[in-house]
Amino acid sequence: MDDTWINCPHCGLKHRPRAQALCPRCGRGGASAGRESAVSLPSIPAAARASSTGMPGIPVARASSTGMPSVPVARAAAASAPVSAPPARAAEYVPTVEYIPSLEPTPAATSTPAPAPQAAPASQASSMLLLGGGILLLNAVLHLFEFLFLPSVSTDPSLRAAQLAGTLVGVGLDAVLGVSFLLGSNRFRTLAFVRLVLGMFLFGGMSLYQVQYLFTLVVFAFSCGVLVLVWSKPSSFLGGVALTAVLLSVAVELIGFTRLASTQSLDERMKIALRPDLEGRQLGAEDSVVGDRHPYKLRIPSEGWFRRKESVVRAADPDIDLWLSHPDYNAHLTVAVRGWNEAQAENLREARDLALHDLRLQYPDFQVAETSDNGTPLLDASLATLTGSATRAGKPFQFELSLYKTGNTLLRVMAFGPTRSFESLKLAGATTGLRPD
C-alpha cells in the first residue's frame, strides 16, 4: 500500500495522490507534492511488532501473557533498492467546484402553486358563451320561420310593420351575435343583453296582445335562458336550468311547425302569414262555399283561393258576405247580399245600372264590354250580367258582375283580377256559377 501523502497548497487538505492531480475538496491542483515518506516498508506481522523493544537493532525476548517466551524477530534494515511505483489505478471522477451540487434542500415556499382551480371557471364560462352563440344562430332561423309560417292574428298595418321590422332586426342581430360568440369574442355581450331584454318585452308583448299565450311564454323562457348563458357566469346548476328553458321553448316551436306542416303545407302557411287578411285553408276547383247570411252555394273557379277575414270584409263593405282572394295573382271573387228594397230598383236592369254607377265612381275609367241583354229590357229575369275593364292600382283589370234576384233578396257576385291572368284563373263565367237555394 502506498504511504505517499500530498498537502494541497490552496486549501491545506492532506490527501493521497489522485490520477487527475486535483484536490478532492477545492478541485484545484498544480502544486508540488510534499511526501511524508519516500520509501515503502515491508509489512510486519502484528505479533512481531508487539514484541519489539524500544532499543533499535537489539532483539529482546519477552514473556507473553501465557508465560511462553516470544520469538525474537530481527528488524529489517533499510532497503537500498528503489521502491517500485504503485500500479496505475483506474481514473476516478473528481467533481470540480462548478459541478458540486448544493446539499441544501429547496425551500417549499419558492414552489409555484398550479393554477388549476382558476382555469375551471374560465373554461366553464367560455363553454356557456359558445353554447349561447349557437342558440342565437338557431333562433335567427326559427325567428324567420315564425314570421313566414305562423299567421298573424292582427291585421293592423302598423302592428304588422312593427313585426316585420322587429323580425329583420332580430334575425340580423342574432346572426351577428351568434357568430361573434362562436369565434370566442365577448365584446358584444352588452349588445346581447339589450337585444334579449328588448326582444323579450317587444315580441312577448305583441304575442300577448294577439292572445297567443303559449308563444308569449316561449318568448320569455327563451330570452331569460339565453340571457343567463351569455351575460352572467352561471354555476353548473343555473346553467342547466337556463339550457332546459331554452330547449323547452325550442321544442315547443318545433312541435308547432310539425303540426302546422301536417295540417297545412308550409307554402300555404307562408301565403297566409304574408297576407294577414287571409285565413283558413286553400280552396280549389273541387271546392264550393256556402253563404253565411243567405243560403247559396258558389263553385270555386280554380286553385289557390283563400277566404278573407270577416273583420277585413266588413270594414271594406258591410254588404259583402263572402270575399275570396288569390294571393298569387291579386284576383278577387265577392258575394254581396242586400234586400231588394235597399237596392232601390224595380228590376234587375235598374239594379245593374246602379252597380255600374258604383263601379264608375270607384274606377272612373271603367269601360263596359258586354251586358246580358245588350239594351233589351229585363222584365222578370232572375239574372243580369255585365263585363268590363278598368285600371286598378295602376294595372289593367278585368271585371265580371252578375246580379241574382231571389224573393226579396238581391245577390251581387263580382269577379275581378289582372287582365293577363283573368282567363287563366277561369274567372270568365265564374259569377254565373252561384246557385241560390
Short mmCIF file of C-alpha atoms in Angstrom, two decimals:
data_model
loop_
_atom_site.label_atom_id
_atom_site.label_comp_id
_atom_site.label_asym_id
_atom_site.label_seq_id
_atom_site.Cartn_x
_atom_site.Cartn_y
_atom_site.Cartn_z
CA MET A 1 0.00 0.00 0.00
CA ASP A 2 1.28 3.47 -0.99
CA ASP A 3 2.01 5.71 2.05
CA THR A 4 2.55 8.86 -0.02
CA TRP A 5 0.52 11.94 1.07
CA ILE A 6 0.12 15.33 -0.54
CA ASN A 7 -0.74 18.65 1.09
CA CYS A 8 -2.97 20.95 -1.10
CA PRO A 9 -1.33 24.41 -1.31
CA HIS A 10 -4.75 26.06 -1.76
CA CYS A 11 -6.96 24.67 1.00
CA GLY A 12 -4.37 22.72 3.08
CA LEU A 13 -6.12 19.36 2.71
CA LYS A 14 -3.85 16.33 3.19
CA HIS A 15 -4.79 13.64 0.71
CA ARG A 16 -3.33 10.82 -1.31
CA PRO A 17 -2.26 11.34 -4.91
CA ARG A 18 -5.09 11.40 -7.49
CA ALA A 19 -4.93 10.49 -11.16
CA GLN A 20 -6.04 13.99 -12.20
CA ALA A 21 -3.76 15.63 -9.60
CA LEU A 22 -6.75 17.61 -8.26
CA CYS A 23 -7.69 18.30 -4.69
CA PRO A 24 -10.90 16.48 -3.68
CA ARG A 25 -12.00 19.49 -1.60
CA CYS A 26 -11.32 22.57 -3.72
CA GLY A 27 -10.87 20.85 -7.08
CA ARG A 28 -7.59 22.64 -7.88
CA GLY A 29 -4.09 21.36 -8.30
CA GLY A 30 -0.75 22.15 -9.91
CA ALA A 31 1.45 22.44 -6.75
CA SER A 32 4.36 20.22 -5.80
CA ALA A 33 3.50 17.35 -3.50
CA GLY A 34 5.10 17.03 -0.07
CA ARG A 35 5.84 13.41 0.78
CA GLU A 36 5.87 12.04 4.31
CA SER A 37 7.95 9.01 3.32
CA ALA A 38 9.67 8.34 0.07
CA VAL A 39 10.03 4.60 0.54
CA SER A 40 7.73 1.84 1.43
CA LEU A 41 8.47 -0.53 4.35
CA PRO A 42 7.73 -4.21 4.31
CA SER A 43 4.76 -5.19 6.34
CA ILE A 44 5.46 -6.83 9.74
CA PRO A 45 3.05 -9.13 11.49
CA ALA A 46 1.14 -7.62 14.33
CA ALA A 47 2.57 -10.14 16.83
CA ALA A 48 6.16 -9.31 15.88
CA ARG A 49 5.56 -5.59 16.16
CA ALA A 50 4.12 -6.09 19.56
CA SER A 51 7.35 -7.88 20.79
CA SER A 52 9.85 -5.34 19.51
CA THR A 53 11.90 -3.36 22.01
CA GLY A 54 12.36 0.32 22.34
CA MET A 55 16.15 -0.08 21.55
CA PRO A 56 16.95 -0.09 17.90
CA GLY A 57 18.74 -3.13 16.43
CA ILE A 58 18.64 -5.39 19.62
CA PRO A 59 16.22 -8.29 19.76
CA VAL A 60 14.75 -9.00 23.21
CA ALA A 61 12.72 -11.99 24.32
CA ARG A 62 9.67 -11.24 26.41
CA ALA A 63 7.22 -13.41 28.10
CA SER A 64 3.69 -13.46 26.75
CA SER A 65 0.61 -13.41 28.83
CA THR A 66 0.63 -17.21 28.80
CA GLY A 67 4.15 -17.47 30.17
CA MET A 68 5.75 -18.63 26.93
CA PRO A 69 8.76 -16.65 25.64
CA SER A 70 8.07 -14.77 22.44
CA VAL A 71 10.19 -15.40 19.34
CA PRO A 72 12.78 -12.69 18.68
CA VAL A 73 12.42 -11.05 15.29
CA ALA A 74 15.15 -9.10 13.63
CA ARG A 75 14.14 -5.77 12.17
CA ALA A 76 14.72 -5.33 8.53
CA ALA A 77 17.45 -2.99 7.51
CA ALA A 78 16.69 -0.08 5.32
CA ALA A 79 16.32 -1.20 1.77
CA SER A 80 18.86 0.15 -0.60
CA ALA A 81 16.91 -0.82 -3.75
CA PRO A 82 14.50 1.75 -5.09
CA VAL A 83 10.86 1.14 -4.39
CA SER A 84 8.78 0.39 -7.46
CA ALA A 85 5.96 2.86 -8.36
CA PRO A 86 2.47 1.84 -7.34
CA PRO A 87 0.42 0.24 -10.07
CA ALA A 88 -1.74 2.53 -12.17
CA ARG A 89 -5.20 2.87 -10.80
CA ALA A 90 -8.41 3.44 -12.75
CA ALA A 91 -9.25 7.08 -13.28
CA GLU A 92 -11.91 8.25 -10.93
CA TYR A 93 -14.23 11.23 -11.39
CA VAL A 94 -13.39 14.19 -9.17
CA PRO A 95 -16.07 16.90 -9.25
CA THR A 96 -14.91 20.43 -9.65
CA VAL A 97 -16.36 23.38 -7.88
CA GLU A 98 -18.64 24.16 -10.85
CA TYR A 99 -20.34 20.72 -10.73
CA ILE A 100 -20.59 20.16 -6.96
CA PRO A 101 -24.37 20.10 -6.29
CA SER A 102 -25.82 22.06 -3.45
CA LEU A 103 -26.72 19.91 -0.48
CA GLU A 104 -29.22 22.46 0.89
CA PRO A 105 -32.88 21.50 0.39
CA THR A 106 -35.03 23.71 -1.81
CA PRO A 107 -37.40 25.79 0.33
CA ALA A 108 -41.02 24.78 -0.06
CA ALA A 109 -42.09 28.42 -0.13
CA THR A 110 -40.37 29.02 -3.51
CA SER A 111 -42.56 26.44 -5.32
CA THR A 112 -45.31 27.95 -7.52
CA PRO A 113 -48.80 26.51 -6.98
CA ALA A 114 -50.64 25.16 -10.02
CA PRO A 115 -53.40 27.47 -11.34
CA ALA A 116 -55.85 24.58 -11.90
CA PRO A 117 -58.61 25.89 -9.59
CA GLN A 118 -58.77 29.21 -11.53
CA ALA A 119 -58.81 27.59 -15.00
CA ALA A 120 -62.01 25.63 -14.46
CA PRO A 121 -64.40 28.62 -14.02
CA ALA A 122 -62.95 30.42 -17.04
CA SER A 123 -63.33 27.32 -19.19
CA GLN A 124 -66.92 26.85 -17.99
CA ALA A 125 -67.82 30.48 -18.79
CA SER A 126 -66.30 30.13 -22.27
CA SER A 127 -68.33 26.98 -22.89
CA MET A 128 -71.52 28.76 -21.84
CA LEU A 129 -70.72 31.63 -24.22
CA LEU A 130 -70.17 29.23 -27.12
CA LEU A 131 -73.43 27.49 -26.30
CA GLY A 132 -75.25 30.81 -26.22
CA GLY A 133 -73.81 31.74 -29.63
CA GLY A 134 -75.07 28.53 -31.19
CA ILE A 135 -78.53 29.06 -29.70
CA LEU A 136 -78.68 32.62 -31.06
CA LEU A 137 -77.90 31.37 -34.57
CA LEU A 138 -80.65 28.77 -34.26
CA ASN A 139 -83.01 31.46 -33.00
CA ALA A 140 -82.31 33.58 -36.09
CA VAL A 141 -83.58 30.74 -38.29
CA LEU A 142 -86.57 30.00 -36.07
CA HIS A 143 -87.47 33.68 -35.85
CA LEU A 144 -87.59 33.92 -39.63
CA PHE A 145 -89.70 30.76 -39.80
CA GLU A 146 -92.14 32.18 -37.25
CA PHE A 147 -92.73 35.28 -39.32
CA LEU A 148 -93.09 33.35 -42.58
CA PHE A 149 -95.17 30.40 -41.47
CA LEU A 150 -97.13 31.49 -38.40
CA PRO A 151 -100.12 33.63 -39.44
CA SER A 152 -100.66 36.81 -37.53
CA VAL A 153 -103.97 37.36 -35.78
CA SER A 154 -103.82 41.12 -36.10
CA THR A 155 -104.44 42.90 -39.42
CA ASP A 156 -103.37 46.30 -38.13
CA PRO A 157 -100.85 47.69 -40.67
CA SER A 158 -98.81 49.50 -38.01
CA LEU A 159 -98.51 46.36 -35.91
CA ARG A 160 -97.56 44.29 -38.95
CA ALA A 161 -94.91 46.84 -39.89
CA ALA A 162 -93.51 46.69 -36.34
CA GLN A 163 -93.44 42.89 -36.53
CA LEU A 164 -91.62 42.93 -39.86
CA ALA A 165 -89.07 45.49 -38.66
CA GLY A 166 -88.53 43.58 -35.43
CA THR A 167 -88.08 40.34 -37.34
CA LEU A 168 -85.45 41.75 -39.70
CA VAL A 169 -83.53 43.47 -36.89
CA GLY A 170 -83.78 40.43 -34.61
CA VAL A 171 -82.58 37.98 -37.27
CA GLY A 172 -79.64 40.22 -38.19
CA LEU A 173 -78.58 40.80 -34.58
CA ASP A 174 -78.90 37.14 -33.64
CA ALA A 175 -76.75 36.12 -36.60
CA VAL A 176 -74.01 38.67 -35.78
CA LEU A 177 -74.02 37.86 -32.04
CA GLY A 178 -74.06 34.12 -32.63
CA VAL A 179 -71.08 34.18 -34.99
CA SER A 180 -69.16 36.50 -32.64
CA PHE A 181 -69.70 34.27 -29.59
CA LEU A 182 -68.80 31.12 -31.53
CA LEU A 183 -65.50 32.77 -32.50
CA GLY A 184 -64.74 33.29 -28.78
CA SER A 185 -65.27 37.07 -28.66
CA ASN A 186 -67.28 38.56 -25.80
CA ARG A 187 -67.17 42.23 -26.78
CA PHE A 188 -70.84 42.16 -27.85
CA ARG A 189 -72.17 40.84 -24.54
CA THR A 190 -73.72 44.21 -23.65
CA LEU A 191 -75.43 44.36 -27.05
CA ALA A 192 -76.71 40.83 -26.48
CA PHE A 193 -78.15 41.89 -23.13
CA VAL A 194 -80.00 44.84 -24.70
CA ARG A 195 -81.25 42.71 -27.62
CA LEU A 196 -82.59 39.92 -25.38
CA VAL A 197 -84.34 42.27 -22.94
CA LEU A 198 -85.94 44.38 -25.68
CA GLY A 199 -86.91 41.31 -27.69
CA MET A 200 -88.45 39.68 -24.66
CA PHE A 201 -90.75 42.63 -23.97
CA LEU A 202 -91.38 43.61 -27.61
CA PHE A 203 -92.25 40.22 -29.10
CA GLY A 204 -93.69 38.91 -25.86
CA GLY A 205 -95.91 41.97 -25.59
CA MET A 206 -97.13 41.67 -29.19
CA SER A 207 -97.89 37.97 -28.69
CA LEU A 208 -99.77 38.78 -25.51
CA TYR A 209 -101.71 41.48 -27.35
CA GLN A 210 -102.68 38.90 -30.01
CA VAL A 211 -103.83 36.47 -27.28
CA GLN A 212 -101.06 33.97 -28.09
CA TYR A 213 -100.29 32.98 -24.52
CA LEU A 214 -98.19 29.92 -25.29
CA PHE A 215 -95.98 31.86 -27.68
CA THR A 216 -95.63 34.62 -25.08
CA LEU A 217 -94.40 32.06 -22.55
CA VAL A 218 -91.96 30.65 -25.12
CA VAL A 219 -90.52 34.12 -25.81
CA PHE A 220 -89.95 34.86 -22.11
CA ALA A 221 -88.42 31.43 -21.37
CA PHE A 222 -86.08 31.60 -24.35
CA SER A 223 -84.92 35.17 -23.67
CA CYS A 224 -84.26 34.55 -19.96
CA GLY A 225 -82.40 31.30 -20.65
CA VAL A 226 -80.09 32.77 -23.29
CA LEU A 227 -79.54 35.86 -21.13
CA VAL A 228 -78.20 33.69 -18.30
CA LEU A 229 -75.86 31.82 -20.68
CA VAL A 230 -74.26 34.79 -22.47
CA TRP A 231 -74.33 37.55 -19.86
CA SER A 232 -73.58 36.01 -16.45
CA LYS A 233 -71.12 33.36 -15.32
CA PRO A 234 -73.60 30.77 -14.12
CA SER A 235 -72.90 27.78 -11.97
CA SER A 236 -73.49 24.31 -13.32
CA PHE A 237 -76.95 24.19 -11.76
CA LEU A 238 -78.04 27.62 -13.01
CA GLY A 239 -76.61 26.93 -16.46
CA GLY A 240 -78.53 23.67 -16.60
CA VAL A 241 -81.78 25.42 -15.67
CA ALA A 242 -81.22 28.08 -18.35
CA LEU A 243 -80.40 25.48 -21.00
CA THR A 244 -83.51 23.50 -20.06
CA ALA A 245 -85.70 26.58 -20.51
CA VAL A 246 -84.17 27.26 -23.92
CA LEU A 247 -84.55 23.66 -25.09
CA LEU A 248 -88.18 23.53 -23.95
CA SER A 249 -89.03 26.73 -25.84
CA VAL A 250 -87.28 25.45 -28.97
CA ALA A 251 -89.09 22.11 -28.64
CA VAL A 252 -92.46 23.89 -28.44
CA GLU A 253 -91.69 25.82 -31.62
CA LEU A 254 -90.51 22.71 -33.49
CA ILE A 255 -93.62 20.80 -32.42
CA GLY A 256 -95.74 23.70 -33.60
CA PHE A 257 -94.04 23.71 -37.00
CA THR A 258 -94.52 19.96 -37.32
CA ARG A 259 -98.23 20.18 -36.55
CA LEU A 260 -98.67 23.07 -38.96
CA ALA A 261 -96.93 21.15 -41.74
CA SER A 262 -99.13 18.09 -41.09
CA THR A 263 -102.40 20.04 -41.32
CA GLN A 264 -101.43 22.56 -43.99
CA SER A 265 -98.45 22.91 -46.27
CA LEU A 266 -95.83 25.47 -45.30
CA ASP A 267 -96.32 27.14 -48.68
CA GLU A 268 -99.95 27.89 -47.82
CA ARG A 269 -98.92 28.99 -44.34
CA MET A 270 -96.42 31.42 -45.82
CA LYS A 271 -99.06 32.93 -48.10
CA ILE A 272 -101.40 33.48 -45.16
CA ALA A 273 -98.60 34.86 -42.98
CA LEU A 274 -97.56 37.35 -45.66
CA ARG A 275 -101.21 38.30 -46.19
CA PRO A 276 -102.68 38.77 -42.69
CA ASP A 277 -106.10 39.50 -44.19
CA LEU A 278 -106.41 35.82 -45.29
CA GLU A 279 -107.48 32.84 -43.23
CA GLY A 280 -108.41 29.19 -43.46
CA ARG A 281 -107.15 26.60 -45.88
CA GLN A 282 -106.51 26.90 -49.57
CA LEU A 283 -109.57 26.29 -51.79
CA GLY A 284 -109.51 24.63 -55.21
CA ALA A 285 -111.66 23.87 -58.23
CA GLU A 286 -113.24 20.87 -56.49
CA ASP A 287 -114.49 23.03 -53.58
CA SER A 288 -117.63 25.09 -53.09
CA VAL A 289 -118.51 27.63 -50.42
CA VAL A 290 -121.89 28.42 -48.87
CA GLY A 291 -123.26 31.73 -47.67
CA ASP A 292 -123.49 32.87 -44.08
CA ARG A 293 -126.24 35.47 -44.30
CA HIS A 294 -128.17 33.84 -47.16
CA PRO A 295 -128.38 30.26 -48.39
CA TYR A 296 -126.39 29.93 -51.60
CA LYS A 297 -123.53 27.86 -52.98
CA LEU A 298 -120.65 29.17 -55.08
CA ARG A 299 -118.25 26.96 -57.00
CA ILE A 300 -114.52 27.85 -56.75
CA PRO A 301 -113.25 28.56 -60.31
CA SER A 302 -109.58 27.45 -59.93
CA GLU A 303 -106.84 26.51 -57.44
CA GLY A 304 -105.19 28.75 -54.85
CA TRP A 305 -108.06 30.77 -53.35
CA PHE A 306 -108.37 31.84 -49.70
CA ARG A 307 -111.09 33.45 -47.63
CA ARG A 308 -110.52 36.94 -46.37
CA LYS A 309 -111.07 37.58 -42.68
CA GLU A 310 -114.53 38.75 -41.71
CA SER A 311 -113.18 41.86 -39.98
CA VAL A 312 -111.44 42.95 -43.18
CA VAL A 313 -114.52 42.23 -45.29
CA ARG A 314 -116.88 44.15 -43.01
CA ALA A 315 -114.55 47.15 -42.99
CA ALA A 316 -114.49 47.25 -46.79
CA ASP A 317 -118.24 46.78 -47.40
CA PRO A 318 -120.83 45.75 -44.79
CA ASP A 319 -123.00 44.14 -47.51
CA ILE A 320 -120.29 41.65 -48.56
CA ASP A 321 -120.97 38.16 -47.23
CA LEU A 322 -118.06 36.34 -48.87
CA TRP A 323 -114.73 37.56 -50.21
CA LEU A 324 -112.25 35.17 -51.80
CA SER A 325 -108.74 36.27 -52.79
CA HIS A 326 -105.96 34.67 -54.83
CA PRO A 327 -102.67 35.93 -53.28
CA ASP A 328 -100.52 34.85 -56.22
CA TYR A 329 -102.37 36.90 -58.85
CA ASN A 330 -104.20 39.50 -56.75
CA ALA A 331 -107.57 38.31 -58.02
CA HIS A 332 -110.85 38.54 -56.09
CA LEU A 333 -114.31 37.00 -56.03
CA THR A 334 -117.05 38.56 -53.85
CA VAL A 335 -120.67 37.90 -52.97
CA ALA A 336 -122.79 40.75 -51.52
CA VAL A 337 -126.25 40.28 -50.05
CA ARG A 338 -128.80 43.16 -49.97
CA GLY A 339 -132.51 43.48 -49.55
CA TRP A 340 -134.45 44.23 -52.73
CA ASN A 341 -135.94 47.34 -51.20
CA GLU A 342 -132.46 48.54 -50.27
CA ALA A 343 -131.40 48.23 -53.88
CA GLN A 344 -133.84 50.95 -54.86
CA ALA A 345 -134.58 49.28 -58.18
CA GLU A 346 -137.72 47.98 -59.83
CA ASN A 347 -135.99 45.25 -61.86
CA LEU A 348 -132.58 43.70 -62.45
CA ARG A 349 -131.73 46.15 -65.21
CA GLU A 350 -132.04 49.09 -62.84
CA ALA A 351 -130.09 47.18 -60.20
CA ARG A 352 -127.36 46.51 -62.80
CA ASP A 353 -127.27 50.18 -63.76
CA LEU A 354 -126.82 51.12 -60.11
CA ALA A 355 -123.98 48.60 -59.78
CA LEU A 356 -122.35 50.04 -62.94
CA HIS A 357 -122.68 53.54 -61.46
CA ASP A 358 -120.90 52.39 -58.30
CA LEU A 359 -118.11 50.85 -60.35
CA ARG A 360 -117.56 54.06 -62.30
CA LEU A 361 -117.42 56.04 -59.08
CA GLN A 362 -114.70 53.71 -57.81
CA TYR A 363 -112.95 53.35 -61.19
CA PRO A 364 -113.57 56.44 -63.29
CA ASP A 365 -112.12 54.83 -66.44
CA PHE A 366 -114.41 51.78 -66.30
CA GLN A 367 -115.47 50.62 -69.74
CA VAL A 368 -118.40 48.26 -70.30
CA ALA A 369 -117.61 45.41 -72.68
CA GLU A 370 -120.84 43.40 -72.69
CA THR A 371 -124.19 43.07 -70.88
CA SER A 372 -126.66 40.20 -70.73
CA ASP A 373 -129.48 42.00 -72.51
CA ASN A 374 -127.40 44.33 -74.73
CA GLY A 375 -130.03 47.05 -74.28
CA THR A 376 -133.11 44.81 -74.20
CA PRO A 377 -135.26 45.49 -71.07
CA LEU A 378 -135.16 42.81 -68.41
CA LEU A 379 -138.66 42.15 -67.19
CA ASP A 380 -138.94 39.23 -64.80
CA ALA A 381 -135.47 37.73 -65.33
CA SER A 382 -133.60 36.36 -62.31
CA LEU A 383 -130.05 37.05 -63.63
CA ALA A 384 -128.30 40.06 -65.13
CA THR A 385 -124.59 40.25 -66.05
CA LEU A 386 -122.04 42.70 -67.38
CA THR A 387 -118.32 42.67 -68.15
CA GLY A 388 -115.82 45.49 -68.48
CA SER A 389 -112.31 46.74 -67.73
CA ALA A 390 -110.63 49.46 -65.70
CA THR A 391 -107.32 50.45 -64.20
CA ARG A 392 -106.79 49.36 -60.59
CA ALA A 393 -103.62 50.32 -58.68
CA GLY A 394 -102.02 51.33 -61.97
CA LYS A 395 -102.62 47.94 -63.65
CA PRO A 396 -105.29 46.87 -66.17
CA PHE A 397 -108.04 44.78 -64.54
CA GLN A 398 -110.99 42.94 -65.99
CA PHE A 399 -114.37 42.73 -64.26
CA GLU A 400 -117.40 40.46 -64.40
CA LEU A 401 -120.65 41.19 -62.49
CA SER A 402 -123.77 39.05 -62.03
CA LEU A 403 -126.98 40.05 -60.20
CA TYR A 404 -129.44 37.49 -58.79
CA LYS A 405 -132.95 38.16 -57.54
CA THR A 406 -134.32 35.60 -55.05
CA GLY A 407 -137.54 36.79 -53.44
CA ASN A 408 -136.80 39.99 -51.59
CA THR A 409 -133.01 39.47 -51.73
CA LEU A 410 -130.53 40.76 -54.27
CA LEU A 411 -127.25 38.82 -54.63
CA ARG A 412 -124.42 40.61 -56.38
CA VAL A 413 -121.49 38.41 -57.46
CA MET A 414 -118.39 40.15 -58.82
CA ALA A 415 -115.06 38.78 -60.03
CA PHE A 416 -112.08 40.98 -60.90
CA GLY A 417 -108.40 40.40 -61.50
CA PRO A 418 -105.43 41.40 -63.68
CA THR A 419 -106.25 41.18 -67.37
CA ARG A 420 -103.33 38.87 -68.16
CA SER A 421 -104.42 36.26 -65.56
CA PHE A 422 -108.22 36.65 -65.76
CA GLU A 423 -108.68 33.83 -68.24
CA SER A 424 -106.07 31.52 -66.68
CA LEU A 425 -107.87 31.75 -63.33
CA LYS A 426 -111.12 30.86 -65.11
CA LEU A 427 -112.87 33.95 -63.81
CA ALA A 428 -114.80 34.37 -67.03
CA GLY A 429 -118.22 32.97 -66.17
CA ALA A 430 -117.29 32.38 -62.52
CA THR A 431 -120.01 34.74 -61.30
CA THR A 432 -122.69 32.72 -63.07
CA GLY A 433 -121.74 29.61 -61.06
CA LEU A 434 -123.66 30.72 -57.98
CA ARG A 435 -126.71 28.59 -57.08
CA PRO A 436 -129.26 30.32 -54.82
CA ASP A 437 -131.13 27.91 -52.57
#
